[in-house]
Structures are given as C-alpha cells and as structure tokens.
Short mmCIF file of C-alpha atoms in Angstrom, two decimals:
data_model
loop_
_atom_site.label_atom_id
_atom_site.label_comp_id
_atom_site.label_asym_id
_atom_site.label_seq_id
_atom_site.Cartn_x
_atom_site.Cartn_y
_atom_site.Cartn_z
CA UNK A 1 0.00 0.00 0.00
CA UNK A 2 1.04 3.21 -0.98
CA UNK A 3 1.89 6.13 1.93
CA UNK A 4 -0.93 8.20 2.92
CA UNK A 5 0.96 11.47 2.23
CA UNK A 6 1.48 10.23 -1.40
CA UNK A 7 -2.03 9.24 -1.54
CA UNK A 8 -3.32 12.44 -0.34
CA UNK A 9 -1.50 14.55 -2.37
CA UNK A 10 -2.54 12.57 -5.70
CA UNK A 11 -6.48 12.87 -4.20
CA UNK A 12 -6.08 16.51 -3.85
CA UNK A 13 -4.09 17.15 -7.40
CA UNK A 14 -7.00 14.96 -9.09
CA UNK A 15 -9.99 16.89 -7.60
CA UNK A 16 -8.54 20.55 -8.77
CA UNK A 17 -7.49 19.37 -12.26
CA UNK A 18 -10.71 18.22 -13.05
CA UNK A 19 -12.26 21.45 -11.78
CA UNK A 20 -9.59 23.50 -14.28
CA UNK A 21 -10.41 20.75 -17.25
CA UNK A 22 -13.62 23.08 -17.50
CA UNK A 23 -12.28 26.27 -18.39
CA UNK A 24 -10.96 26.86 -22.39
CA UNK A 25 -8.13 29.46 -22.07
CA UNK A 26 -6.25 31.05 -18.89
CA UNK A 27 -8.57 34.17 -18.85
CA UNK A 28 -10.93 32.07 -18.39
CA UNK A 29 -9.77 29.69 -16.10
CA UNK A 30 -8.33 32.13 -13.91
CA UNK A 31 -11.63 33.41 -13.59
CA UNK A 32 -13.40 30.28 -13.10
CA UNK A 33 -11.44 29.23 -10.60
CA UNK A 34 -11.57 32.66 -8.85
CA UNK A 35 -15.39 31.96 -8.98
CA UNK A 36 -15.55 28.44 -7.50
CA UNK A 37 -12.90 30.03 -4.34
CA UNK A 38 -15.64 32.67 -3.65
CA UNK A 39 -17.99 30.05 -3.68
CA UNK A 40 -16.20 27.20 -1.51
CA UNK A 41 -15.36 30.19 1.19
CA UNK A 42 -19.45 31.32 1.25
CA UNK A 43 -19.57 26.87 1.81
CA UNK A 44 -17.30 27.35 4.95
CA UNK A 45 -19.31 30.01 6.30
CA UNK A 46 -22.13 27.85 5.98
CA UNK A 47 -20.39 24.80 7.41
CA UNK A 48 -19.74 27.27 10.78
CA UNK A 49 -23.17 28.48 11.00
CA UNK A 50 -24.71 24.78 10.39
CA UNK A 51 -22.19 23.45 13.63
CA UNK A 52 -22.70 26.49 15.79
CA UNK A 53 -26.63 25.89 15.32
CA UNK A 54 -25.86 21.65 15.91
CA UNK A 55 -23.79 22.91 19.14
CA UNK A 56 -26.68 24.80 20.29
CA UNK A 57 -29.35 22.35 20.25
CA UNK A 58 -26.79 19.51 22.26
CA UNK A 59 -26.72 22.35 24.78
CA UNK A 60 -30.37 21.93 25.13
CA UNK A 61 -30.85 18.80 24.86
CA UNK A 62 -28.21 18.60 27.77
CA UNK A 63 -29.95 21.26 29.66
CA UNK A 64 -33.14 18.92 29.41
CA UNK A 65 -31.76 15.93 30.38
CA UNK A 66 -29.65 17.14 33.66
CA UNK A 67 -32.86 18.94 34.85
CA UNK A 68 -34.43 15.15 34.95
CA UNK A 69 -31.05 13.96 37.01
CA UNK A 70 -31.58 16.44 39.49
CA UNK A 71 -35.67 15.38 39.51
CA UNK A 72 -35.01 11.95 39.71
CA UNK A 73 -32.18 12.35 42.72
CA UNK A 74 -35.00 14.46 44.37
CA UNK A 75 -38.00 11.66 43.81
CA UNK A 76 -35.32 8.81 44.75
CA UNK A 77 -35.17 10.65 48.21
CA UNK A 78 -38.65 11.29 48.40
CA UNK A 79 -39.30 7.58 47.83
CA UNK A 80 -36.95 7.08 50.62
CA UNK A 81 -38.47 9.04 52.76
CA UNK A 82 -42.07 7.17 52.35
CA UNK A 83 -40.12 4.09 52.80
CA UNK A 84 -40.49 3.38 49.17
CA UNK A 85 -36.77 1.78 47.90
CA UNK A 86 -38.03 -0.08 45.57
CA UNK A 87 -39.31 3.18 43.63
CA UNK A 88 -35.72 4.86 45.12
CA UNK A 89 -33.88 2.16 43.33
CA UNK A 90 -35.97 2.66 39.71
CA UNK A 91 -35.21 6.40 40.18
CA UNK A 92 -31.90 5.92 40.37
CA UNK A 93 -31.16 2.99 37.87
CA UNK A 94 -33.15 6.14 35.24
CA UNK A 95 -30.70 8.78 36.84
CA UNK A 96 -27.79 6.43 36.01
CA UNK A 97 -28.73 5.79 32.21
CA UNK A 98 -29.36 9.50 32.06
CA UNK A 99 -25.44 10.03 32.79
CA UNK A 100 -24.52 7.74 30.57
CA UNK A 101 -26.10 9.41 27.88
CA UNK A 102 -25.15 12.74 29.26
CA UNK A 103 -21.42 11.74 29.06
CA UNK A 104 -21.98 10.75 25.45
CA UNK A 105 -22.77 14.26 24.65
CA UNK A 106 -20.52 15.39 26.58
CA UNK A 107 -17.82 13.82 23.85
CA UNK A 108 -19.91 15.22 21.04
CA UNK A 109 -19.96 18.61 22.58
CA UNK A 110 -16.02 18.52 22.33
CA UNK A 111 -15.61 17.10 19.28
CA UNK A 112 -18.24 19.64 17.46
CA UNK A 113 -16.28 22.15 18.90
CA UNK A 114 -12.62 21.17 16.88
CA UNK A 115 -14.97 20.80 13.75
CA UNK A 116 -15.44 24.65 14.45
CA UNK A 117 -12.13 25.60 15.14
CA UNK A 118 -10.83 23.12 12.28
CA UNK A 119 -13.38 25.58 9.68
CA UNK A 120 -12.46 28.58 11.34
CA UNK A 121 -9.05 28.30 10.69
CA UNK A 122 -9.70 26.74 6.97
CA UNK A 123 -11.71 29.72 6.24
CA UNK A 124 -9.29 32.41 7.67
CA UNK A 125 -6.83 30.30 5.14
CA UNK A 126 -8.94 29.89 2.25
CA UNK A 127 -9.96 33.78 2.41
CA UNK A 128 -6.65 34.86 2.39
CA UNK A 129 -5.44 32.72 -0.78
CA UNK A 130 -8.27 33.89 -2.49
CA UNK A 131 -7.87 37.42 -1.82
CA UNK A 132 -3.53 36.69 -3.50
CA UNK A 133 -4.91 34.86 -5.70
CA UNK A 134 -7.12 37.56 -7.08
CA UNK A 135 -4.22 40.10 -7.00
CA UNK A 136 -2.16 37.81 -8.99
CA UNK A 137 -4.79 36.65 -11.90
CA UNK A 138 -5.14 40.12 -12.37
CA UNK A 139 -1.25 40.85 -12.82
CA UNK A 140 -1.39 37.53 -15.02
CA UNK A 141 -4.07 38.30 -17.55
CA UNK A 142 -2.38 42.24 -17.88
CA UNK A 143 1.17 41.22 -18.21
CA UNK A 144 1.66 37.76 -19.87
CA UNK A 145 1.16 36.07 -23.03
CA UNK A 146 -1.26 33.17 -23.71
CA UNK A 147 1.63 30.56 -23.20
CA UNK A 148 3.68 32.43 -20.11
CA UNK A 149 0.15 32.94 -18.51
CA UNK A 150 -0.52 29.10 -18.44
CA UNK A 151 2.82 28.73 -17.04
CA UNK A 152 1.90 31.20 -13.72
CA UNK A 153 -1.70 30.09 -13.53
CA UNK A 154 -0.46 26.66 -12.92
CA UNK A 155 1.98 27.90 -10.21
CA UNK A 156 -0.69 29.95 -8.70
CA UNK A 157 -3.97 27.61 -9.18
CA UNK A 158 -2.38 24.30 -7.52
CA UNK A 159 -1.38 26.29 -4.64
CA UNK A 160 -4.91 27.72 -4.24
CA UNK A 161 -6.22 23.82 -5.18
CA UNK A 162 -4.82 22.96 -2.69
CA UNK A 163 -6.29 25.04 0.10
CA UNK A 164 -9.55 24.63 -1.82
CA UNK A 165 -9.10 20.64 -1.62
CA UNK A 166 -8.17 20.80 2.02
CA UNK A 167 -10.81 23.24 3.06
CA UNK A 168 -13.84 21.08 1.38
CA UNK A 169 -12.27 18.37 3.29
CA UNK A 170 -13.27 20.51 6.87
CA UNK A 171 -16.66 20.99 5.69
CA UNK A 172 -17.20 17.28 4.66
CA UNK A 173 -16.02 16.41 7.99
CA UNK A 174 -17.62 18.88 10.03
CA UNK A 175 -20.94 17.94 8.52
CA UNK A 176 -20.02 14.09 8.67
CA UNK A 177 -19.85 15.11 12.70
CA UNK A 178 -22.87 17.15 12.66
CA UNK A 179 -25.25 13.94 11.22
CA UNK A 180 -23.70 11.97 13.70
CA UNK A 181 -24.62 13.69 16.48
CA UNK A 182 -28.10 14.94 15.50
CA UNK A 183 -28.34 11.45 14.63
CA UNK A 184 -28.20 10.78 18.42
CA UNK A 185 -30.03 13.78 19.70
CA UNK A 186 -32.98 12.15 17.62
CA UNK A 187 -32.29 9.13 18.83
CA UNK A 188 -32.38 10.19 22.73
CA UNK A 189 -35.53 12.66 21.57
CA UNK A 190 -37.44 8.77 20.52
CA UNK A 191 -36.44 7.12 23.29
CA UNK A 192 -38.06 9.61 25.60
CA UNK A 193 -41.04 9.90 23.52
CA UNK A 194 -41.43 6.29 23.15
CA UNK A 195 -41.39 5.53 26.48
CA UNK A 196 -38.16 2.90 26.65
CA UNK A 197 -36.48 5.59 28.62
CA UNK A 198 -40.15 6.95 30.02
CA UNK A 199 -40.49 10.67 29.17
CA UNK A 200 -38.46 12.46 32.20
CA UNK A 201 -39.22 16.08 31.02
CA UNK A 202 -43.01 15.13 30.90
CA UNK A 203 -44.60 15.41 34.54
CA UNK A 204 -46.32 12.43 34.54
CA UNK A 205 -44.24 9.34 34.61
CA UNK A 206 -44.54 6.29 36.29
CA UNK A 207 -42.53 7.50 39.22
CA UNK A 208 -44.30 10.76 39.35
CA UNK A 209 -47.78 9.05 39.82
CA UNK A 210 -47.06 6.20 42.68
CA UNK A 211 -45.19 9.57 44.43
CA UNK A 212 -48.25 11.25 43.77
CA UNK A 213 -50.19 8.73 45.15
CA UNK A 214 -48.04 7.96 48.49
CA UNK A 215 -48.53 11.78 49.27
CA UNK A 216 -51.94 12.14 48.34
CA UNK A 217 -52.39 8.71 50.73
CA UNK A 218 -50.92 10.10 53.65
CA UNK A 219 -52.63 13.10 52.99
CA UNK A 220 -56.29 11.60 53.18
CA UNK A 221 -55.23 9.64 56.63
CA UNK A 222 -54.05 13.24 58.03
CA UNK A 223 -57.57 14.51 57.14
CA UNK A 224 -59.64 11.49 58.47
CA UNK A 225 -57.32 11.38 61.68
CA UNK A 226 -58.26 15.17 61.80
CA UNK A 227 -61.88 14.42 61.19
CA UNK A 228 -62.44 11.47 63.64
CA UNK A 229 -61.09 13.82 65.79
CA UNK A 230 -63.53 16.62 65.42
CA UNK A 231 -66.21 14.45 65.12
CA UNK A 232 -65.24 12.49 68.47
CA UNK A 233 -65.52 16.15 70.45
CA UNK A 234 -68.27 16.89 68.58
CA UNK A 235 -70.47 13.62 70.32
CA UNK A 236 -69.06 14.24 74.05
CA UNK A 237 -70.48 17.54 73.81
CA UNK A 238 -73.75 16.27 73.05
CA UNK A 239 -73.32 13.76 75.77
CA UNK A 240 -72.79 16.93 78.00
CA UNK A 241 -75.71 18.68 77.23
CA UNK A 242 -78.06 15.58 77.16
CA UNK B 1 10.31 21.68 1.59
CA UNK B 2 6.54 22.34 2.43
CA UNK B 3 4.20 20.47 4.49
CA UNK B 4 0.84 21.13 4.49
CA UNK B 5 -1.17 19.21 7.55
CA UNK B 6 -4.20 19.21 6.41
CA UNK B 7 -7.03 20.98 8.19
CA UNK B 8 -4.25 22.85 10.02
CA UNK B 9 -1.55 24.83 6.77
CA UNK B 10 0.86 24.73 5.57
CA UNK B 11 5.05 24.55 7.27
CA UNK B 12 8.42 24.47 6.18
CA UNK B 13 10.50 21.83 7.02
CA UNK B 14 14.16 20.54 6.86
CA UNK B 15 15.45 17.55 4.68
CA UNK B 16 15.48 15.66 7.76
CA UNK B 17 12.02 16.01 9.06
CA UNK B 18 11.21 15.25 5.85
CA UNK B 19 12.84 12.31 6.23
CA UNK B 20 11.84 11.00 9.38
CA UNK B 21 7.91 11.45 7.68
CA UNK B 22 8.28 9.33 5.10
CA UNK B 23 9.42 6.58 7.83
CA UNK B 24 6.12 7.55 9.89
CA UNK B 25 4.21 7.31 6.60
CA UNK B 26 5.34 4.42 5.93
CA UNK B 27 4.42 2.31 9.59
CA UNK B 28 1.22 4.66 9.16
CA UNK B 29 0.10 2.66 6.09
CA UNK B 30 0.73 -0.33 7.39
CA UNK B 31 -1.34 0.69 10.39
CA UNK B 32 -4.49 0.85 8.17
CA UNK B 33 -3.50 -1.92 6.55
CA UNK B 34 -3.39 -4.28 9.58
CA UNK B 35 -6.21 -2.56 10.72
CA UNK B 36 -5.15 -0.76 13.58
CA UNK B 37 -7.25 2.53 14.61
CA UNK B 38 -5.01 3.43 18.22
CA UNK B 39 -1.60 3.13 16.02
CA UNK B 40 -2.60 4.92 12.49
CA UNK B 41 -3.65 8.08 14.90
CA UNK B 42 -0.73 7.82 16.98
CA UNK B 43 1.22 8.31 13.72
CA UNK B 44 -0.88 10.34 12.00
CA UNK B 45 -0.18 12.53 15.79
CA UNK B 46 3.56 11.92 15.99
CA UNK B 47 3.76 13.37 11.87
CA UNK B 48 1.72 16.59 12.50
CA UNK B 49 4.11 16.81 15.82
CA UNK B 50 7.25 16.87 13.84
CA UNK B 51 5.85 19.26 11.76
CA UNK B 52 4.97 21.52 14.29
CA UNK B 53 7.52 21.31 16.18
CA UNK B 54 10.51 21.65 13.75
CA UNK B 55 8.41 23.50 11.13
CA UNK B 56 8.01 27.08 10.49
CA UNK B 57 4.19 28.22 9.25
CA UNK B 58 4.03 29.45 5.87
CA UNK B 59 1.75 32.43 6.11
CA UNK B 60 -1.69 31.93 4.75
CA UNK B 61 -2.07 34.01 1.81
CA UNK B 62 1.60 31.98 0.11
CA UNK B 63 0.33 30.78 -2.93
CA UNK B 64 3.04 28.25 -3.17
CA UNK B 65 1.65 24.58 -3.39
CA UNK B 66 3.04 21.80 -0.51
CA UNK B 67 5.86 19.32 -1.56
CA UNK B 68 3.75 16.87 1.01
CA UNK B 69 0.21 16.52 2.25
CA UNK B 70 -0.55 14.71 5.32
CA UNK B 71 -4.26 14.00 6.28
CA UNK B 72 -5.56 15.41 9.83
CA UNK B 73 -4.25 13.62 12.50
CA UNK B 74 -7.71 13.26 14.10
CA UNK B 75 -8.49 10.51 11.24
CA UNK B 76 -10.48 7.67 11.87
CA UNK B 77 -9.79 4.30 9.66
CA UNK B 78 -12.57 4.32 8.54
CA UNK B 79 -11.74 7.83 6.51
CA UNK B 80 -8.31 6.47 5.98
CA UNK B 81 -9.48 3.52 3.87
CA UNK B 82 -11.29 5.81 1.75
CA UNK B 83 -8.47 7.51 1.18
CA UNK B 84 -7.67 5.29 -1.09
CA UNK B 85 -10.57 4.45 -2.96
CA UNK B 86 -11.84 5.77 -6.16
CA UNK B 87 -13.38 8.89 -4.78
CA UNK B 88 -10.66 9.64 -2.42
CA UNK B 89 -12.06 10.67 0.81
CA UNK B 90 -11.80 14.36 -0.18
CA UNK B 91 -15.13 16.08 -2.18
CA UNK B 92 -15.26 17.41 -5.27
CA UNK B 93 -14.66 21.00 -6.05
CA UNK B 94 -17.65 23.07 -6.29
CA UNK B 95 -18.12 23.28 -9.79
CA UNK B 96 -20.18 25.57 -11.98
CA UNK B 97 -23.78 24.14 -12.57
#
C-alpha cells in the first residue's frame, strides 16, 4: 500500500485538475477558478453556522436531560423518605442511564467544537489565498502572453487547489460530525417519547404518579385522623348537654 | 520543503524532518493496513508533531503549493481507507452548474 501522504497529495491534485479541465483558455480559467474560491469560502461560512446551530441544540438537549437527574435524585429521596426503595432504586437505575447518555454528549460537545475551530481556521486560510490569488490573476491576464500565462496560472492555481481541496475536506467532515450527532439527539428525543427511557421532562411518569399517590395517601389519613377527631368532640359535647 | 497538515496549513521543514515522515508514513500505512485505529492516529499525531515542532508556518495568503500533504491527525480508519478508494475521501470541487 502506498503512503498516505502520497495518496493524499494525488487525491487533492486529481480533484482541482478536473475542476480547471472546465475552463478553455487562462482568462478564463483564472476566472473560473476565482469563482468556485468565492464560492467554496461562502460553503465554509455555511459549514460554521450549520455546527454552531448543531452545538446549540446539544446544549439543550443537555440542559433537558440534567434537569431530569436532578428530579429523579430528588424523587429517589422522596421515595426514601415514604419508605419506598423499591421506587428509590428505579429512580436511580433512570438517573444512572441519564449520565450515561449525558457523558456521550458530553464527547460530542467537544468534538463539534474542533470541527469549528478546524473551519475557522480553513476559512481564515482559504480567504486569504483567495484574496492573493485575485491580486495575482489580475497581474497575469495584464502582463503575460497566452503561453507564459498558463505557465503562472499553474503555479498559482495548484497552490490555491490545494487550500480549496483541504478546506472542502473541513466541511465534509464537520458535517459528517454534525449527522452523527443529531443522529443521536434524535435518537435520545425517541427514546423519551417512546417511552423505553419513560419521558423524564413530561410530569407524569410512572414515578411521578405512585409519588403522587403515596402523598396524596398520607394526605387523606391526616384529614380522616383530623376528622375522627372533630367528630369524636363533637359527640361528648352532646353527651354533655343531654 | 513544504508540508501542508491538512485541516491545520501549511510549514516548512528541513530535509530531515522530511525524512523522518516518510518513515512515519510508511508504519502509518501499514497501520491501516493491519487494521489498527489506536496506532494509524498515533502516527498520524507523531507526523503533524514533527511538523509543528521543527516547522516554520508558511503564512496563509503563500500561494506556493506543498511538496507533502498529510491527512488530519484526528483521522479515523474508517476515513483512511477511503483515502484510497476511487473517490478519495476528499469532495469534489464546487463546480459551476
């Protein structure tokens, strides 16, 4: 097997010649290719926007799911407290898959953010090159002859290819990154909403309603006590006046 | 000569960096070869090291096209293999429509 550094460079050569096969003469090309750098950096602008906005919504989703780890901690001691552990110990087994998943995020959270930096960087390149690059093509088409011209667009396009090869790289990657995790913020989103992992951010689940029902238990034998009570005084005082 | 890491820029580097690449390129293959994620990425790390470290950054708006290109060093295997198929890991241009 071939090196990878070969490999790469070969990949990258092939991708910008056939993008140059399309123009006819160097005016032309030069100015096609000028065109397609404009367009590749408005790409990587793109590419940021699209990760900031993927970052964003793992925030939320992260938000969401630690508020039901600090609800579940709070119903697990509340369970406790009624002398419930077997509803203690099904709040906490949910708290502990919710960490898991938070922890996966987590990981996604960090490598989103390289992806960023990584396009950052490749557009603060890229926009640079382009901006020689359109200095130079304009020197080339008012100073050289057909043939010298194709000699200096050559020097100056593979350098730019390059960057331009190396930059659509970033994006494919970034967005390669960005699937993957929205893949996975959908696939948390289902198993809430279908119930495997019970719907935490809802206020009714399983756990919430055998709570419910402990409290509102204890609750109606405070009132009777309170009642049999009232009721009790109530007869003696007939008693009295009989 | 120039090295560009990829997803990083480009650097100039020595004969002998140079050098001691090709020898990291070379186990690196091999690495995807055998199939070995933890060892192609602590190449692909040690090469973009070496650049780094013994390299001096060519400023961005150098026109001047790299003598060697070496993929991210964050690369899975996965990516790697595709390197070298047909399509070559890395996406077409934009082109005109």
């Amino acid at each position: 097997m071939a090196g990878l550094m070969s490999r790469a460079s070969m990949v990258v050569k092939a991708k910008f010649s056939k993008l140059l096969d399309r123009a006819e003469n160097p005016a032309e090309t030069l100015d096609y290719s000028y065109e397609r750098q404009l367009e590749l950096l408005q790409n990587v602008k793109r590419g940021i926007a699209d990760v900031v906005t993927a970052k964003k919504r793992l925030e939320m989703q992260e938000t969401q799911l630690q508020q039901s780890v600090v609800k579940l901690d709070a119903q697990a001691r509340q369970a406790l407290a009624a002398n419930r552990e077997d509803l203690a110990r099904q709040a906490l087994e949910r708290k502990s898959g919710l960490q898991q998943q938070l922890q996966g995020l987590d990981q996604q959270a960090q490598q989103l953010e390289q992806q960023q930096e990584k396009l950052v960087a490749s557009e603060k390149a890229l926009s640079a090159k382009v901006e020689a690059f359109r200095t130079q093509k304009e020197t080339i088409k008012a100073q050289y002859s057909a043939a010298e011209a194709q000699v200096r667009i050559g020097e100056a396009a593979t350098g730019i290819g390059e960057q331009m090869a190396d930059t659509g790289l970033a994006i494919q990657r970034a967005k390669d990154k960005t699937e993957q995790m929205q893949a996975r913020a959908s696939a948390i989103d289902e198993l809430t909403t279908s119930g495997a992992l019970e719907d935490f951010t809802s206020d009714q689940t399983q756990l919430d309603r055998e709570l419910g029902q402990l409290a509102s238990q204890s609750q109606v034998d405070d009132e009777l006590a309170k009642m049999k009570a009232e009721v009790g005084s109530g007869e003696k005082q007939k008693e009295l006046q009989q | 000569m120039i090295v560009r890491l990829m997803g990083e820029g480009q650097f100039e580097v020595d004969e002998e960096v140079a050098k001691g690449l090709n020898d990291l390129d070379e186990q690196a293959a091999q690495a995807v070869e055998a199939g070995d994620e933890a060892r192609l990425s602590e190449l692909l790390q040690r090469m973009a090291g070496a650049v780094r470290t013994n390299g001096a950054r060519v400023p961005d708006q150098h026109l001047d096209a790299s003598d060697a290109i070496i993929p991210p060093d964050d690369l899975s295997l996965e990516e790697a293999r595709r390197l070298f198929e047909d399509e070559g890991l890395i996406p077409d241009l934009p082109a005109a429509s």
